[in-house]
XYZ file of C-alpha atoms in Angstrom:
374
model
C 103.605 182.393 151.031
C 103.540 179.973 154.079
C 99.520 180.606 154.733
C 98.899 179.585 150.840
C 101.176 176.590 151.067
C 99.209 175.317 154.514
C 96.085 176.612 152.890
C 96.805 174.194 149.842
C 98.179 171.267 152.375
C 94.829 171.765 154.357
C 92.718 171.534 151.274
C 94.157 168.611 149.807
C 94.294 166.718 153.318
C 90.609 167.452 153.504
C 89.828 166.110 149.724
C 91.498 163.195 150.466
C 89.684 162.782 153.604
C 86.540 163.465 151.762
C 87.199 160.912 149.297
C 88.249 158.640 151.692
C 84.757 158.703 153.552
C 83.087 158.706 150.349
C 84.752 155.430 149.219
C 83.352 153.922 152.619
C 79.621 154.671 151.462
C 78.138 151.546 149.988
C 75.857 152.403 147.082
C 72.042 151.315 148.328
C 70.845 149.437 145.320
C 67.890 146.799 144.710
C 68.282 143.304 144.657
C 69.014 140.282 144.442
C 72.401 139.912 145.990
C 75.326 138.539 144.254
C 74.620 134.928 145.272
C 70.873 134.713 146.416
C 70.861 131.495 147.883
C 73.700 132.068 150.144
C 73.363 136.128 150.767
C 69.692 135.820 151.811
C 68.299 139.089 153.027
C 66.971 139.232 156.676
C 63.712 140.803 155.550
C 61.730 142.218 152.878
C 62.897 145.532 154.008
C 66.742 144.800 154.089
C 68.738 147.299 152.293
C 71.249 145.906 149.516
C 74.606 147.299 149.677
C 77.258 147.745 146.499
C 80.795 149.069 147.918
C 83.069 150.400 145.414
C 85.128 147.714 143.984
C 88.616 147.180 145.289
C 91.549 145.208 143.654
C 92.724 141.877 145.850
C 94.280 140.234 147.318
C 92.867 141.583 150.335
C 94.149 142.060 153.949
C 91.153 140.616 156.330
C 91.160 140.629 160.052
C 88.989 138.509 162.483
C 88.491 140.458 165.826
C 86.959 138.039 168.115
C 86.091 138.567 171.982
C 85.293 135.601 174.150
C 87.350 132.831 173.575
C 86.984 130.119 176.515
C 84.408 127.897 175.266
C 84.246 125.108 172.519
C 82.153 127.031 170.091
C 84.319 130.143 169.962
C 87.585 127.700 169.835
C 86.087 125.769 166.874
C 84.737 129.079 165.330
C 88.578 130.491 165.175
C 89.715 126.991 164.038
C 86.803 127.322 161.345
C 87.748 130.739 160.139
C 91.316 129.528 159.753
C 90.298 126.225 157.811
C 88.247 128.394 155.504
C 91.026 130.863 154.788
C 93.461 128.185 154.137
C 91.112 127.017 151.322
C 92.760 127.482 147.823
C 90.266 129.421 146.205
C 89.875 131.775 149.485
C 93.555 131.951 150.190
C 94.475 133.361 146.553
C 92.172 136.001 147.361
C 93.816 137.009 150.959
C 96.844 138.851 151.235
C 96.756 138.544 155.079
C 94.343 136.930 157.303
C 94.934 138.086 160.899
C 93.085 136.409 163.927
C 92.941 138.181 167.583
C 90.728 137.401 170.514
C 90.599 139.663 173.660
C 88.331 138.138 175.971
C 85.520 139.871 177.647
C 86.817 143.159 177.841
C 84.841 145.227 175.578
C 87.394 148.232 175.381
C 90.424 145.606 174.485
C 88.049 144.373 171.397
C 87.519 148.009 170.107
C 91.020 148.702 170.480
C 91.652 145.623 168.551
C 89.682 146.856 165.975
C 90.875 150.302 165.644
C 94.353 148.535 165.588
C 93.458 147.033 162.171
C 91.763 150.030 160.996
C 95.286 152.196 161.593
C 96.955 149.236 159.977
C 94.882 149.649 156.501
C 93.164 146.520 156.653
C 90.305 145.997 153.774
C 87.926 144.575 155.775
C 87.273 143.443 159.761
C 85.055 140.446 160.621
C 83.937 140.789 164.241
C 82.000 138.868 166.876
C 81.005 141.739 168.868
C 81.198 141.535 172.590
C 78.456 143.990 173.520
C 76.469 145.183 170.256
C 75.638 148.995 171.725
C 79.159 149.799 172.252
C 80.743 149.907 168.889
C 79.260 153.287 167.581
C 82.675 155.305 167.525
C 84.484 152.363 165.784
C 81.841 151.875 163.445
C 82.471 155.359 162.589
C 85.969 154.823 162.077
C 85.800 152.276 159.831
C 83.362 153.564 157.401
C 85.295 156.856 157.442
C 88.457 154.956 156.697
C 86.664 152.700 153.714
C 87.247 149.557 155.913
C 84.182 147.187 155.522
C 83.011 146.004 158.914
C 81.443 142.612 158.989
C 79.617 141.202 162.356
C 78.439 137.924 162.940
C 76.733 135.883 165.728
C 76.572 138.686 168.112
C 76.215 141.478 165.558
C 76.360 145.123 165.728
C 73.377 147.360 166.407
C 74.092 149.473 163.190
C 73.151 149.683 159.306
C 76.809 151.008 158.833
C 77.907 147.554 158.908
C 77.233 144.128 157.421
C 75.328 141.563 159.935
C 75.334 137.922 159.310
C 73.220 136.001 161.631
C 70.418 133.557 162.547
C 67.365 134.321 164.200
C 68.730 134.167 167.786
C 65.324 135.174 168.936
C 63.698 132.586 166.733
C 66.067 130.077 168.427
C 64.784 130.809 171.860
C 61.313 130.727 170.534
C 61.842 127.290 169.106
C 63.302 125.915 172.507
C 60.401 127.252 174.883
C 57.858 125.857 172.131
C 59.324 122.580 172.465
C 58.999 122.755 176.339
C 55.394 124.016 175.784
C 54.864 120.926 173.942
C 56.170 118.784 176.083
C 54.897 120.615 179.481
C 51.357 121.496 178.483
C 50.460 122.625 182.185
C 53.640 124.694 182.509
C 56.340 124.199 184.903
C 59.521 124.660 186.650
C 62.402 125.246 184.080
C 65.946 125.616 184.742
C 67.267 128.198 181.890
C 71.085 128.062 181.361
C 72.141 131.150 179.636
C 75.175 132.221 177.658
C 77.663 135.160 178.344
C 76.043 138.135 179.946
C 75.783 141.342 177.702
C 75.966 139.793 174.498
C 73.270 140.096 171.720
C 72.976 136.376 171.253
C 72.360 135.828 175.102
C 69.591 138.544 175.210
C 68.218 137.770 172.108
C 67.572 133.745 172.908
C 66.567 134.812 176.477
C 63.816 137.311 175.310
C 62.749 134.523 172.725
C 62.200 131.933 175.719
C 60.411 134.325 177.978
C 58.281 136.120 175.828
C 57.043 132.824 174.292
C 56.315 131.443 177.925
C 54.560 134.418 178.384
C 52.296 133.907 175.572
C 51.366 130.362 176.202
C 49.082 131.318 179.102
C 50.720 128.261 181.195
C 52.447 128.958 184.534
C 55.673 128.917 184.576
C 58.906 129.235 187.295
C 61.915 129.854 185.527
C 65.475 129.694 187.490
C 68.066 131.263 185.476
C 71.821 130.337 185.810
C 75.050 131.495 183.632
C 76.713 128.671 181.722
C 78.777 130.787 179.087
C 77.989 128.318 176.776
C 80.856 126.244 178.515
C 80.315 122.559 179.284
C 82.195 122.894 182.493
C 80.808 126.092 183.736
C 77.210 124.937 182.460
C 77.621 121.549 184.281
C 78.470 123.539 187.504
C 75.578 125.966 187.507
C 73.427 123.404 186.611
C 74.586 120.759 189.354
C 74.256 123.832 191.750
C 70.760 124.508 190.878
C 69.829 120.895 191.217
C 71.164 120.722 194.475
C 69.093 123.996 195.509
C 65.820 123.267 193.721
C 65.855 119.525 193.504
C 63.845 118.940 190.468
C 62.958 120.835 187.065
C 60.156 119.783 184.911
C 62.302 121.024 181.683
C 65.873 122.391 180.767
C 66.986 124.942 178.104
C 70.131 125.912 177.617
C 72.185 128.112 174.985
C 75.411 126.205 175.266
C 77.582 123.961 177.522
C 74.687 121.298 177.149
C 76.909 118.272 177.394
C 77.815 119.629 180.814
C 74.078 120.054 181.479
C 73.242 116.659 180.602
C 76.364 115.299 182.452
C 74.960 117.185 185.678
C 71.496 115.629 185.267
C 73.206 112.086 185.172
C 75.573 112.760 188.164
C 72.651 114.128 190.256
C 70.341 111.222 189.195
C 67.937 113.983 188.204
C 64.801 112.650 186.264
C 65.080 112.875 182.520
C 62.833 115.810 181.293
C 62.504 117.531 178.104
C 65.454 119.734 176.784
C 65.615 122.705 174.432
C 69.328 123.243 173.628
C 72.149 123.774 171.215
C 73.972 121.665 168.476
C 76.913 120.014 170.357
C 77.840 116.492 169.308
C 78.065 115.328 172.871
C 74.645 116.504 173.762
C 73.342 115.053 170.747
C 75.032 111.544 171.722
C 73.009 111.931 174.664
C 69.964 112.745 173.270
C 70.114 109.681 170.971
C 71.416 107.181 173.733
C 68.603 108.087 176.270
C 65.797 108.848 174.224
C 64.050 105.366 174.910
C 64.474 106.598 178.775
C 62.779 109.697 178.528
C 65.186 112.256 177.716
C 63.487 114.358 174.555
C 65.628 116.690 173.040
C 65.228 119.685 170.800
C 68.886 120.477 169.349
C 68.863 123.498 167.406
C 71.519 126.506 166.547
C 74.111 127.490 163.920
C 77.386 126.130 163.925
C 80.569 128.086 164.248
C 81.124 128.070 160.480
C 78.803 131.148 159.899
C 82.391 132.811 160.780
C 83.243 131.553 156.896
C 80.019 133.010 155.599
C 80.959 136.360 157.295
C 84.623 136.067 155.436
C 82.992 135.277 152.291
C 80.441 138.202 152.671
C 83.409 140.455 153.201
C 85.290 139.142 150.046
C 82.231 139.627 148.199
C 81.669 142.961 149.117
C 85.133 144.197 148.611
C 84.836 142.892 144.889
C 82.288 145.217 144.305
C 79.239 142.377 144.466
C 75.902 143.303 145.847
C 75.175 141.903 149.502
C 72.189 142.538 151.733
C 73.005 144.826 155.003
C 71.902 142.013 157.207
C 72.296 138.354 155.894
C 70.032 135.526 157.496
C 71.535 132.130 157.941
C 69.443 128.995 158.475
C 69.219 126.797 161.628
C 70.259 123.403 162.001
C 67.678 121.707 163.466
C 66.932 118.005 164.679
C 64.556 116.946 167.324
C 63.731 113.773 169.108
C 63.230 110.923 167.762
C 65.232 111.818 164.705
C 68.845 111.490 165.989
C 70.685 109.431 163.171
C 74.316 108.305 163.944
C 76.999 109.777 161.792
C 74.704 112.284 160.257
C 73.175 114.133 163.400
C 75.829 113.008 165.772
C 79.273 111.623 164.999
C 80.183 108.954 167.790
C 83.554 108.868 167.087
C 84.102 112.441 167.144
C 84.610 114.515 170.221
C 81.801 115.692 172.287
C 82.959 119.252 172.046
C 82.152 119.543 168.210
C 79.667 121.316 167.134
C 77.591 119.553 164.626
C 75.590 121.437 161.819
C 78.926 123.252 160.981
C 78.149 123.553 157.084
C 76.367 125.732 154.812
C 75.837 124.079 151.736
C 73.713 126.809 150.108
C 77.149 129.071 150.331
C 79.396 126.327 149.395
C 80.797 126.089 152.814
C 81.289 122.386 154.229
C 84.004 121.160 156.545
C 85.023 117.873 157.802
C 86.086 117.895 161.923
C 89.368 117.033 161.028
C 89.810 119.938 158.833
C 88.668 122.122 161.790
C 90.426 120.334 164.526
C 93.375 120.710 162.505
C 93.748 124.270 163.325
C 94.731 126.376 166.203
C 92.456 128.733 168.281
C 95.522 130.929 168.974
C 96.053 134.414 167.761
C 97.555 134.986 164.417
């Protein structure tokens, strides 16, 4: 009798688990996506997912890793600003934000906690793209939709939202090749070690240099996408190497230029990100020889990731990998109050909108939010 009862319990439990696992499996369908202009597939081979529809409002969490730079802070603020918009807030029962620093196990633990707590979807900026296999499987088995952005996940069992980070490195390298046709000595200010963004951008830069057939000497330093860190790293590099023919920097670019000013380094071509302070410098010193390519994607890509998670939960068709457009401005086309804003903070990232997704924030909406966990 006991065996029969236990057997029934086990069978019932197995059935529940089987059904839960089935709920986690999206149907592979043909495109286009529910909003083709916003949810653009990465390539012609990108799969389209259709998850089983859930009834809202939803519980969604943002599991961030590294927080100690202005891009990540603005990203958290933007996520909160987006979740607070009336039409978005109406679809959310709860929106939780946690930043865990550079500790990969801590970020994975946070995601596991969200899964155990029954969240419907988790949006993640992954600290390491290859370390998440077990937690990706747990999310899938639990029926939790996982959406990665910026530093994406090395899997097709989650939705990835990103710009072409390697292509961004190619763009910067091409800018330097254009202005240094004979090659030269380049300072490369990298981001956070181990992240997919840093690796992809670095590879794009070096592969493009190698393909140019010119002679390049590249000095690498870590700037962690942070102005004070990048400024010190640049200052130290200039102190050791004296002069560079060009610079490429993944972030912290206002600090990079400030280090050049402090060291009285000659102006050289720079390929870098989209900070407001960097673009102010590019416009101010263009006539004196500072030639800039400013390109990247604003922290508002987190809003696209949240929008994608909601669309997937509502049973709409979305690509497994969503490709976002780059925001690009190059010398001499820096326009005041359009490409840079003299009255706004140097730390504010410009190009922080995705009109094709109906996402556009004012600086005031973003800066009015806190970067703290909630």
